[in-house]
mmCIF file of C-alpha atoms in Angstrom:
data_model
loop_
_atom_site.group_PDB
_atom_site.id
_atom_site.type_symbol
_atom_site.label_atom_id
_atom_site.label_comp_id
_atom_site.label_asym_id
_atom_site.label_seq_id
_atom_site.Cartn_x
_atom_site.Cartn_y
_atom_site.Cartn_z
ATOM 1 C CA MET H 1 133.380 48.906 85.503
ATOM 2 C CA GLY H 2 136.412 48.995 87.770
ATOM 3 C CA HIS H 3 137.539 49.508 91.329
ATOM 4 C CA THR H 4 140.786 50.768 92.833
ATOM 5 C CA SER H 5 142.505 50.285 96.139
ATOM 6 C CA VAL H 6 144.677 53.405 96.248
ATOM 7 C CA THR H 7 146.602 52.278 99.331
ATOM 8 C CA ALA H 8 147.243 48.732 98.044
ATOM 9 C CA ARG H 9 147.766 50.119 94.503
ATOM 10 C CA ILE H 10 145.520 47.443 92.964
ATOM 11 C CA VAL H 11 143.040 47.946 90.139
ATOM 12 C CA ARG H 12 140.158 45.571 89.414
ATOM 13 C CA VAL H 13 138.472 45.630 85.997
ATOM 14 C CA ARG H 14 135.400 43.654 84.924
ATOM 15 C CA ASP H 15 136.183 40.632 82.760
ATOM 16 C CA ASP H 16 133.110 41.082 80.554
ATOM 17 C CA LEU H 17 134.200 44.418 79.038
ATOM 18 C CA SER H 18 135.584 44.849 75.548
ATOM 19 C CA PRO H 19 139.374 45.322 75.330
ATOM 20 C CA ALA H 20 138.883 49.047 74.614
ATOM 21 C CA ALA H 21 136.586 49.447 77.641
ATOM 22 C CA GLN H 22 139.043 47.515 79.827
ATOM 23 C CA ALA H 23 141.892 49.785 78.708
ATOM 24 C CA LYS H 24 139.821 52.929 79.362
ATOM 25 C CA THR H 25 138.785 51.632 82.770
ATOM 26 C CA MET H 26 142.403 50.800 83.671
ATOM 27 C CA VAL H 27 143.443 54.355 82.767
ATOM 28 C CA HIS H 28 140.501 55.792 84.761
ATOM 29 C CA GLU H 29 141.523 53.776 87.814
ATOM 30 C CA LEU H 30 145.233 54.606 87.293
ATOM 31 C CA ALA H 31 144.233 58.276 87.313
ATOM 32 C CA HIS H 32 142.611 57.748 90.736
ATOM 33 C CA ILE H 33 145.876 56.241 92.009
ATOM 34 C CA THR H 34 148.069 58.911 90.426
ATOM 35 C CA MET H 35 145.915 61.718 91.857
ATOM 36 C CA GLU H 36 145.648 59.881 95.198
ATOM 37 C CA HIS H 37 141.839 59.986 95.293
ATOM 38 C CA ASP H 38 140.573 58.230 98.405
ATOM 39 C CA ARG H 39 136.846 58.255 97.570
ATOM 40 C CA SER H 40 134.394 58.643 94.704
ATOM 41 C CA ASP H 41 132.945 62.119 94.574
ATOM 42 C CA THR H 42 132.152 64.766 91.982
ATOM 43 C CA ARG H 43 135.726 66.032 91.746
ATOM 44 C CA SER H 44 137.545 62.688 91.770
ATOM 45 C CA GLU H 45 135.273 60.995 89.215
ATOM 46 C CA THR H 46 135.326 64.035 86.918
ATOM 47 C CA GLU H 47 139.128 64.190 87.102
ATOM 48 C CA ALA H 48 139.676 60.454 86.598
ATOM 49 C CA GLU H 49 137.309 60.105 83.629
ATOM 50 C CA SER H 50 138.512 63.316 81.976
ATOM 51 C CA THR H 51 142.081 62.065 82.335
ATOM 52 C CA ALA H 52 141.095 58.680 80.886
ATOM 53 C CA TYR H 53 139.449 60.393 77.904
ATOM 54 C CA LEU H 54 142.599 62.424 77.145
ATOM 55 C CA VAL H 55 144.898 59.398 77.488
ATOM 56 C CA MET H 56 142.688 57.204 75.317
ATOM 57 C CA SER H 57 142.544 59.966 72.684
ATOM 58 C CA HIS H 58 146.336 60.124 72.772
ATOM 59 C CA LEU H 59 146.390 56.375 72.085
ATOM 60 C CA GLY H 60 143.958 56.747 69.168
ATOM 61 C CA ILE H 61 141.020 55.160 71.003
ATOM 62 C CA ASP H 62 137.746 57.101 70.946
ATOM 63 C CA SER H 63 136.079 56.863 74.350
ATOM 64 C CA GLY H 64 133.956 59.993 73.954
ATOM 65 C CA SER H 65 130.661 58.136 73.644
ATOM 66 C CA TYR H 66 131.180 56.800 77.174
ATOM 67 C CA SER H 67 133.334 59.489 78.796
ATOM 68 C CA PHE H 68 131.193 62.510 77.910
ATOM 69 C CA GLY H 69 128.107 60.982 79.507
ATOM 70 C CA TYR H 70 130.063 59.790 82.532
ATOM 71 C CA VAL H 71 131.590 63.207 83.198
ATOM 72 C CA SER H 72 128.310 65.045 82.645
ATOM 73 C CA GLY H 73 126.664 62.665 85.122
ATOM 74 C CA TRP H 74 129.252 63.423 87.819
ATOM 75 C CA ALA H 75 130.156 67.064 87.142
ATOM 76 C CA GLU H 76 127.812 69.553 88.723
ATOM 77 C CA ASP H 77 128.455 71.994 85.876
ATOM 78 C CA THR H 78 131.266 73.033 83.523
ATOM 79 C CA SER H 79 133.058 74.808 86.353
ATOM 80 C CA THR H 80 133.783 71.388 87.924
ATOM 81 C CA VAL H 81 135.918 70.461 84.909
ATOM 82 C CA GLN H 82 137.399 73.956 84.650
ATOM 83 C CA ARG H 83 138.547 73.928 88.295
ATOM 84 C CA SER H 84 140.286 70.576 87.732
ATOM 85 C CA ALA H 85 141.654 71.308 84.252
ATOM 86 C CA GLU H 86 145.291 71.683 85.317
ATOM 87 C CA ILE H 87 145.492 68.455 87.347
ATOM 88 C CA ILE H 88 143.632 66.601 84.554
ATOM 89 C CA ARG H 89 146.092 67.922 81.956
ATOM 90 C CA ARG H 90 149.140 67.200 84.118
ATOM 91 C CA THR H 91 148.012 63.685 85.083
ATOM 92 C CA ALA H 92 147.065 62.785 81.508
ATOM 93 C CA GLY H 93 150.476 64.038 80.364
ATOM 94 C CA GLU H 94 152.282 61.914 82.974
ATOM 95 C CA ILE H 95 150.329 58.772 82.062
ATOM 96 C CA CYS H 96 150.781 59.372 78.315
ATOM 97 C CA SER H 97 154.505 59.845 78.796
ATOM 98 C CA ARG H 98 154.790 56.585 80.753
ATOM 99 C CA LEU H 99 152.729 54.730 78.158
ATOM 100 C CA ASP H 100 154.701 56.196 75.252
ATOM 101 C CA ASP H 101 157.921 54.952 76.838
ATOM 102 C CA ARG H 102 156.512 51.429 77.225
ATOM 103 C CA LEU H 103 154.539 51.253 73.967
ATOM 104 C CA ALA H 104 157.048 52.910 71.618
ATOM 105 C CA PRO H 105 158.045 49.635 69.907
ATOM 106 C CA MET H 106 154.393 48.543 69.483
ATOM 107 C CA GLU H 107 151.809 49.628 66.915
ATOM 108 C CA ILE H 108 148.265 50.080 68.228
ATOM 109 C CA ALA H 109 145.258 49.859 65.895
ATOM 110 C CA PRO H 110 142.543 52.503 66.468
ATOM 111 C CA LEU H 111 139.555 51.262 68.499
ATOM 112 C CA THR H 112 136.200 52.772 69.407
ATOM 113 C CA LEU H 113 134.645 52.426 72.840
ATOM 114 C CA SER H 114 130.897 51.977 72.810
ATOM 115 C CA ARG H 115 128.706 52.861 75.776
ATOM 116 C CA GLN H 116 128.526 49.832 78.059
ATOM 117 C CA VAL H 117 125.390 48.903 79.969
ATOM 118 C CA PRO H 118 126.209 48.190 83.629
ATOM 119 C CA MET H 119 125.950 44.512 84.505
ATOM 120 C CA PRO H 120 124.322 43.371 87.739
ATOM 121 C CA SER H 121 126.648 42.145 90.475
ATOM 122 C CA PRO H 122 128.449 39.882 90.954
ATOM 123 C CA THR H 123 130.634 40.353 87.904
ATOM 124 C CA PRO H 124 134.009 38.624 87.649
ATOM 125 C CA MET H 125 136.875 41.069 87.804
ATOM 126 C CA THR H 126 140.534 40.857 86.957
ATOM 127 C CA GLN H 127 142.871 42.190 89.635
ATOM 128 C CA VAL H 128 145.978 43.935 88.356
ATOM 129 C CA PRO H 129 148.700 45.305 90.624
ATOM 130 C CA VAL H 130 149.920 48.722 89.501
ATOM 131 C CA LEU H 131 153.686 48.493 89.776
ATOM 132 C CA GLY H 132 156.229 51.230 89.215
ATOM 133 C CA ILE H 133 153.649 54.015 89.219
ATOM 134 C CA GLU H 134 154.416 56.702 91.750
ATOM 135 C CA PRO H 135 151.657 59.031 92.971
ATOM 136 C CA ALA H 136 151.684 62.614 91.638
#
């Protein structure tokens, strides 16, 4: 649903996603940048999606129907999440704090993220530079 260039600090998100799915994907990809993941593997995908779930929950957006399946597909077992719990918690806290500072004057209506079916390539994507976000 998205792609990140950690070194260029650019996130690409599919244009055909719902606004809630785009927001969740942006947070997932921002987590990759913040944690300085340089590849997709069990640990990095589990950490990024778990972080995205916590941040979206903080914002009042339920992404559990997507995130739980995604994490269970990547995590080898519950110990994968347990080993990464502290960095997930810390990264989610940092992102939530940054968002709270920027979104304080706004009111966000609760949204629900439904499971998205992957679209065949090529899919148009929006490229968004991630500015002012320092790696953890």
